[in-house]
Short mmCIF file of C-alpha atoms and ligand atoms in Angstrom, two decimals:
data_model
loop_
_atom_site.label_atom_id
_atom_site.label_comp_id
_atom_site.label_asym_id
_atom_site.label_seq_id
_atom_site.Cartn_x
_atom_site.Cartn_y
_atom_site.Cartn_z
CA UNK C 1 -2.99 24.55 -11.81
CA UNK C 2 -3.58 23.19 -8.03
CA UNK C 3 -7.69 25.16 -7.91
CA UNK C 4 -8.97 22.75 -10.27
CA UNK C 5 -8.94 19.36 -10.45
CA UNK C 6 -9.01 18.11 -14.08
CA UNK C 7 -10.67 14.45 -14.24
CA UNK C 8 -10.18 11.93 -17.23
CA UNK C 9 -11.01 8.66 -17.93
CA UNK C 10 -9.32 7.82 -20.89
CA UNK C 11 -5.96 6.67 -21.35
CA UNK C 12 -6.19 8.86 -24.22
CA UNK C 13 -6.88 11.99 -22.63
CA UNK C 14 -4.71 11.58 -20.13
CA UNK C 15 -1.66 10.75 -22.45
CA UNK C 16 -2.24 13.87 -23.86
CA UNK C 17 -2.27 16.24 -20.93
CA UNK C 18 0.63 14.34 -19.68
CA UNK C 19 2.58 14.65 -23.47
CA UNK C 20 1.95 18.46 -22.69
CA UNK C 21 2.89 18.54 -19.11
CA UNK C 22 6.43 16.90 -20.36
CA UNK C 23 7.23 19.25 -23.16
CA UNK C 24 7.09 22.09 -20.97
CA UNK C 25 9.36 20.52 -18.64
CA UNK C 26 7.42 20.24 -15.74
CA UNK C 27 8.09 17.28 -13.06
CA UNK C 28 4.89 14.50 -12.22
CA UNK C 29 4.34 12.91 -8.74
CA UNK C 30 2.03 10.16 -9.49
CA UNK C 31 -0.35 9.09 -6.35
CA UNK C 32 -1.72 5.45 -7.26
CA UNK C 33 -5.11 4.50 -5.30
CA UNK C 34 -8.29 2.78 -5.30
CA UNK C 35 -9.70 5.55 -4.08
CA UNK C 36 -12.10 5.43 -1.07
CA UNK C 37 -9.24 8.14 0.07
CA UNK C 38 -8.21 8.41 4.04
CA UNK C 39 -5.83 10.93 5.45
CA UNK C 40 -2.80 8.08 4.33
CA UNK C 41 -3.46 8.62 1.40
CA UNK C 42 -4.00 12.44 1.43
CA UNK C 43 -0.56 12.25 3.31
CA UNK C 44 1.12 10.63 0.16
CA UNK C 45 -1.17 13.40 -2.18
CA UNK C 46 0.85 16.01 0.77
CA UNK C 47 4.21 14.91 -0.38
CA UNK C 48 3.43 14.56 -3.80
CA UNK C 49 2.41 18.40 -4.47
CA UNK C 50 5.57 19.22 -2.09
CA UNK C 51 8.20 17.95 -4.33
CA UNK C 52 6.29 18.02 -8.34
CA UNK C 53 5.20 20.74 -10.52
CA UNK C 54 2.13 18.30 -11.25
CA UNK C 55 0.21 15.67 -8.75
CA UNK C 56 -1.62 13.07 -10.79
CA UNK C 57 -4.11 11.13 -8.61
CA UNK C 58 -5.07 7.60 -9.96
CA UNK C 59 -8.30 5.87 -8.78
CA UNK C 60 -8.65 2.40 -10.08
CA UNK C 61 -10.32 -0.74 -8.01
CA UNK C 62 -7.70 -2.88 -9.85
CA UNK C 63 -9.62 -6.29 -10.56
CA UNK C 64 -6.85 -7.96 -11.32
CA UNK C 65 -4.97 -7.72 -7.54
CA UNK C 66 -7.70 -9.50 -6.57
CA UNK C 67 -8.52 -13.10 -6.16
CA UNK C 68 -11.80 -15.15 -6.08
CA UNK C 69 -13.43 -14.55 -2.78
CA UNK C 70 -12.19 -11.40 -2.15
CA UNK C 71 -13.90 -8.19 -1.57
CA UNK C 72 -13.46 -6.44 -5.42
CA UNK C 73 -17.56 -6.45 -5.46
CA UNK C 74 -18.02 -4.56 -1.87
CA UNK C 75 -14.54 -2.67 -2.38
CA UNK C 76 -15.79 1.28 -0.79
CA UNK C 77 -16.36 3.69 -4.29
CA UNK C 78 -16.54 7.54 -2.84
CA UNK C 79 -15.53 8.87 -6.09
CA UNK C 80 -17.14 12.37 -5.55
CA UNK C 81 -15.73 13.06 -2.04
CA UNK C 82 -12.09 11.24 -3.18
CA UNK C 83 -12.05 14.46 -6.02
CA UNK C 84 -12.96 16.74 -3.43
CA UNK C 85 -10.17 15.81 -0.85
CA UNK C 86 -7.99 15.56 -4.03
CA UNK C 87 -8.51 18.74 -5.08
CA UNK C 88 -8.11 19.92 -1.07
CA UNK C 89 -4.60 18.26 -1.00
CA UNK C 90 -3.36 20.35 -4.37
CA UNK C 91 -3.92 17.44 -7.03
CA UNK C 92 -3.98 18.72 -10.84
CA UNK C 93 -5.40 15.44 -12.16
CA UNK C 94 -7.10 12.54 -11.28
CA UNK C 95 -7.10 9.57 -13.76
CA UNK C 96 -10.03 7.30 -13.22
CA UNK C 97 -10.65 4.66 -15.56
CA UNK C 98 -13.03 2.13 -15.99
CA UNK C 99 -11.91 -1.46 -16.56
CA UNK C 100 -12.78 -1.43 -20.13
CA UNK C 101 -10.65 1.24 -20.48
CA UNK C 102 -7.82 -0.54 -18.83
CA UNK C 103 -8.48 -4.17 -19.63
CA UNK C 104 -10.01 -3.90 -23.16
CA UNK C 105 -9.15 -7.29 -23.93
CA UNK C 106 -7.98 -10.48 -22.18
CA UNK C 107 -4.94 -9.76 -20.57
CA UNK C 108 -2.19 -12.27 -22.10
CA UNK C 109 0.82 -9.61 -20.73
CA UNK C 110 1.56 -9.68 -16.52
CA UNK C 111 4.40 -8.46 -14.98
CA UNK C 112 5.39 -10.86 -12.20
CA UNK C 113 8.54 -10.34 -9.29
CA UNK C 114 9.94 -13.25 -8.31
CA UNK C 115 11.42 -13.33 -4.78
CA UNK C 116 9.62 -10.73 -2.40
CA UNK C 117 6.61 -11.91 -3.36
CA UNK C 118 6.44 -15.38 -2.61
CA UNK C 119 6.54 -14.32 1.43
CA UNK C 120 4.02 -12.78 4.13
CA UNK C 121 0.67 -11.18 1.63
CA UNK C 122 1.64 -13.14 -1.23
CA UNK C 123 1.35 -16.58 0.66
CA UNK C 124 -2.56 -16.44 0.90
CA UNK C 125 -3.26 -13.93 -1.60
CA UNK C 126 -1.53 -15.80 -4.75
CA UNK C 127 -1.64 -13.40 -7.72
CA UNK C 128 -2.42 -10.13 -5.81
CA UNK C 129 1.24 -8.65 -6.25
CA UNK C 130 1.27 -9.98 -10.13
CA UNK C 131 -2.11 -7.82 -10.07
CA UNK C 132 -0.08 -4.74 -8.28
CA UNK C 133 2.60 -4.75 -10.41
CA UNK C 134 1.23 -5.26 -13.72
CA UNK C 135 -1.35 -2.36 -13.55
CA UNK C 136 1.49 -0.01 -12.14
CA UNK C 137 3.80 -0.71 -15.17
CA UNK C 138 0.59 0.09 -17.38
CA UNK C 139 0.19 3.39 -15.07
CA UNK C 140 3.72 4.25 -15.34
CA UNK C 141 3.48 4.00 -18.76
CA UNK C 142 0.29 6.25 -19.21
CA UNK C 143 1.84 8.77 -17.09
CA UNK C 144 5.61 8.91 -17.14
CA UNK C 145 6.34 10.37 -13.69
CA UNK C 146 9.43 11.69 -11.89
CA UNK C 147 8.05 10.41 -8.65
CA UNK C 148 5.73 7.75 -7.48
CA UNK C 149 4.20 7.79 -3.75
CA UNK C 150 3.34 4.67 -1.75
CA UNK C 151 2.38 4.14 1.81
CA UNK C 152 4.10 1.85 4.61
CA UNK C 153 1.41 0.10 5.64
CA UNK C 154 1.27 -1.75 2.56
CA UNK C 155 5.29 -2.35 2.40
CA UNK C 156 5.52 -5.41 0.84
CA UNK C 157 4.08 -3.55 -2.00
CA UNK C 158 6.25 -0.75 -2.15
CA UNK C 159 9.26 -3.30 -2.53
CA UNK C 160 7.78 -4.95 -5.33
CA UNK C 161 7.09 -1.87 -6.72
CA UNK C 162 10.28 -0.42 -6.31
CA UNK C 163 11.65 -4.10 -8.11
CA UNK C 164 10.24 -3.52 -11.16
CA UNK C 165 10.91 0.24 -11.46
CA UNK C 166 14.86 -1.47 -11.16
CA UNK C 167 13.98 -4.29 -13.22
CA UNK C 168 12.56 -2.55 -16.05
CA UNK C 169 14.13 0.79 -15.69
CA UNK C 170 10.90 2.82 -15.40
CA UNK C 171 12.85 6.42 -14.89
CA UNK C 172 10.59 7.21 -11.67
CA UNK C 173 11.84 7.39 -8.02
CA UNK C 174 9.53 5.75 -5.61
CA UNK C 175 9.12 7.18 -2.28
CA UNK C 176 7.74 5.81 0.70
CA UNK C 177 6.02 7.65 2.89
CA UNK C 178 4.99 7.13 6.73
CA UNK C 179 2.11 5.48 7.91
CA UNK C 180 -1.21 7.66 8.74
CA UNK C 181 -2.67 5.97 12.21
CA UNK C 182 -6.32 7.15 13.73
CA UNK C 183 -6.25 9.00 16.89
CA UNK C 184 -6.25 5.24 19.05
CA UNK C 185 -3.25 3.79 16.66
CA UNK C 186 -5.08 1.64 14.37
CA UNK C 187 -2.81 2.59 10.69
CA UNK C 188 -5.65 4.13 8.28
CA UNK C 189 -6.86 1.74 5.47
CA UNK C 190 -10.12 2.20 3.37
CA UNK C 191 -10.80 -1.78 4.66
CA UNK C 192 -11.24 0.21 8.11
CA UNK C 193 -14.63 1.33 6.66
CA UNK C 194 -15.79 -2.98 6.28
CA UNK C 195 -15.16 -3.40 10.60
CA UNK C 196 -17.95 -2.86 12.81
CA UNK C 197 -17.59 -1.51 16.27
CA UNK C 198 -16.62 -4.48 18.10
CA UNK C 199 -14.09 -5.60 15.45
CA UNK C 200 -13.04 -1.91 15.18
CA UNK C 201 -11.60 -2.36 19.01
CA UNK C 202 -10.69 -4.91 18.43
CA UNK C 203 -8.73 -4.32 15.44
CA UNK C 204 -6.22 -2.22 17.68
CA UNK C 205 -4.30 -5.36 18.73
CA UNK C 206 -2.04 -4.56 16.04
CA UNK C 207 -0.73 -1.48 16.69
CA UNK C 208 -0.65 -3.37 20.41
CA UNK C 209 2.12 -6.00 19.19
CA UNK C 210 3.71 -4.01 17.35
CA UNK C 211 4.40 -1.63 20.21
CA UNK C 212 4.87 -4.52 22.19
CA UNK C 213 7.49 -5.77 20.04
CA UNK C 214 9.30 -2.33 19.70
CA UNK C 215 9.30 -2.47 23.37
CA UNK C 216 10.48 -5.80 23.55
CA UNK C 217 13.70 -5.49 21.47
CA UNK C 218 14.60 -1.36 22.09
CA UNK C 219 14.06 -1.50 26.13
CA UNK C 220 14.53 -5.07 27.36
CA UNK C 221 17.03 -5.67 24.25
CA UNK C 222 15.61 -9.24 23.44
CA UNK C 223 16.94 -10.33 20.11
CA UNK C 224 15.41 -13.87 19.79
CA UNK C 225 12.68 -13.61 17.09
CA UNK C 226 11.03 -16.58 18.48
CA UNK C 227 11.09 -14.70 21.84
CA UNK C 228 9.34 -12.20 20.04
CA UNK C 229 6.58 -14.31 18.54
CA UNK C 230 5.65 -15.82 21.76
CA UNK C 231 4.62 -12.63 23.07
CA UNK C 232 2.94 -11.37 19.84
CA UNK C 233 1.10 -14.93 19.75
CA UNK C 234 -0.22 -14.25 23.11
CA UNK C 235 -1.27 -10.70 22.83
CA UNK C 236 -3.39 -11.99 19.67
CA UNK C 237 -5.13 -15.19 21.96
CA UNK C 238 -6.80 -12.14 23.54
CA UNK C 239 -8.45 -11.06 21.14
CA UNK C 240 -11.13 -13.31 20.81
CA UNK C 241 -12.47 -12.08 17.07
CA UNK C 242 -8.79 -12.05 15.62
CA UNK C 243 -7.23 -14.58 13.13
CA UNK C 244 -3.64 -14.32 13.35
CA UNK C 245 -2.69 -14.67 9.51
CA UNK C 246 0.93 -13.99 10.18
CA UNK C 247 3.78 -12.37 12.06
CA UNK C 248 7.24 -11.78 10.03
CA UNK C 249 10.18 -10.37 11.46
CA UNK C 250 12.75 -10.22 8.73
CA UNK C 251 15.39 -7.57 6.57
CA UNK C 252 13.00 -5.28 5.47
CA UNK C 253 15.35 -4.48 2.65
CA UNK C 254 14.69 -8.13 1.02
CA UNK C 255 12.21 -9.91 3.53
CA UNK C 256 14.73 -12.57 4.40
CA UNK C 257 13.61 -14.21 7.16
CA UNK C 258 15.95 -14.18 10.09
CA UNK C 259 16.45 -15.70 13.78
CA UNK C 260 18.11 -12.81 15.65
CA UNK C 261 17.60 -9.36 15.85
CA UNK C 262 20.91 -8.06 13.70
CA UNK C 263 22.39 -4.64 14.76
CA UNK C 264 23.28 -1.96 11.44
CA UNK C 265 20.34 -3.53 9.94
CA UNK C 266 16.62 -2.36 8.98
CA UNK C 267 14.32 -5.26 10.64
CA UNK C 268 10.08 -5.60 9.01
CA UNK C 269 7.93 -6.42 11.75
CA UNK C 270 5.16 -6.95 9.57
CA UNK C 271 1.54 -8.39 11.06
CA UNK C 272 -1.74 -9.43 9.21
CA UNK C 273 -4.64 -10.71 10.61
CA UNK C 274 -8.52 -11.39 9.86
CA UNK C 275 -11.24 -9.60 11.55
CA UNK C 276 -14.71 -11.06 10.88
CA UNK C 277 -14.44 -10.42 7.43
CA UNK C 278 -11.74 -8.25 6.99
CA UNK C 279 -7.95 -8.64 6.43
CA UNK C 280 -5.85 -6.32 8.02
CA UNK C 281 -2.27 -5.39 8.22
CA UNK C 282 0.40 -3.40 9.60
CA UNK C 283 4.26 -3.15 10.31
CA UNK C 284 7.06 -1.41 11.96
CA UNK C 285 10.34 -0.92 10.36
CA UNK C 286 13.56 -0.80 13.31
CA UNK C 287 16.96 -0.58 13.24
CA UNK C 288 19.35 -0.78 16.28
O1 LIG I 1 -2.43 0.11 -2.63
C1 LIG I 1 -3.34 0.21 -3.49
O2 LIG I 1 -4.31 0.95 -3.32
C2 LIG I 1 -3.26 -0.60 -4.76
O3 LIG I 1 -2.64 -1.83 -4.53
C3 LIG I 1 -2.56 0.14 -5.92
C4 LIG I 1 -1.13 0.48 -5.57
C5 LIG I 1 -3.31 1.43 -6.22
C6 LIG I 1 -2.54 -0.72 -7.19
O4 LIG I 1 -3.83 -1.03 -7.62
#
């Protein structure tokens, strides 16, 4: 495999490749997406075919990660081009269901993680991470992988993920893998596509804080969050189409919140703001 790309759309089909796959011993990286694929997400596809036998690519607007008001109807679909870049980046098989296929019936099962969730994205966005996480146990169940891939940018999601891989001993290693910025800094996300070129400039005040923050604690050693804030608060008043959702500086490990800057410790600067109509977000993990 790796010059063809075979597609399915049925759990069915897939299980069956998959069942195949397993009895001949081979290992599966599984790549979940919505598709609308960017070079992040080709980055994760990258890894993927680097350490598997097999790279399964899912594409799935998940409905269910999304709440009222949100932008599941407008969400980018660039199915034919995703296959293409899929197929570019080594991918063996793309499963792309429809939400029949996935959601046949009313749901009455969800998989929710306490804890993690209840801070920074899943303040305002109340059942998106029950959403995540209860489509990604029904992927890891349709294909039993060695290895999962997930981007930074979205790391709150990766450690909810990686909670109910421990929680419910899915036998798959997650990995998390960089993030992919354009060439100005702004981190890659298929939302990118909604700004328009004002909001696009815009936009880069978050790579813009968070360099300001790396600055602020690595060269001038400041270890007062609220120090921090201050300065990340004012570099967002100049901005004048930016909503500051929020700024979090916390143990990225667990995302407890903290006052000072600890040393031996992995600290989550993570940002999200509105643009127009657009949510955005990005983070820095630092240790010292
Ligand atoms: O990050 C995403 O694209 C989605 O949240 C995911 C992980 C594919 C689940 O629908």
């Amino acid at each position: 495999m790796g010059h063809v790309v075979l597609i399915y759309n049925t759990i069915f089909e897939t299980r069956s490749e998959i069942r195949d796959i397993l009895l001949s011993g081979k290992t599966i990286g599984l790549v979940p997406t919505m598709g609308a694929l960017h070079r992040g997400h080709i980055s994760l596809l990258k890894k993927a075919r680097q350490e598997n036998d097999i790279v399964v690519l899912s594409i799935f607007i998940n409905p269910i990660q999304f709440s009222k008001g949100e932008d599941l109807d407008k969400y980018p679909q660039t199915f034919e081009e995703d296959c293409k870049l899929a197929l570019e980046a080594g991918t063996d098989i793309v499963f792309a269901p429809t939400s029949k296929e996935m959601y046949p019936d009313q749901l009455k099962t969800k998989v929710k993680v306490l804890g993690v969730t209840e801070y920074l994205c899943g303040e305002k966005r109340a059942n998106h991470f029950t959403g995540v996480t209860t489509v990604i146990a029904k992927f890891l169940n349709i294909v039993p992988c060695d290895n999962i891939y997930f981007g930074q940018k979205d790391y709150q999601q990766f450690l909810v993920v990686k909670q109910i891989i421990n929680d419910l001993n899915f036998p798959a290693e997650i990995v998390l893998c960089p993030i992919v910025r354009d060439y100005d800094g702004l981190a890659l996300s298929s939302r990118n596509r909604y700004l328009n070129k004002e909001e696009r400039q815009e936009a880069l005040c978050l790579k813009e804080a968070l360099d300001a923050a790396k600055d602020l604690i690595t060269a001038h050693k400041i270890r007062e969050v609220k120090e921090i804030e201050y300065t990340l608060i004012h570099i967002f008043e100049c901005y004048s189409l930016v909503k500051l959702e929020y700024i979090f500086i916390g143990i990225a490990d667990n995302l407890e919140p903290i006052t000072k800057i600890p040393e031996g410790r992995k600290v989550l600067i993570a940002l999200a703001v509105s643009i127009g109509e657009t949510r955005l977000i990005d983070n820095l993990l630092l240790q010292i």
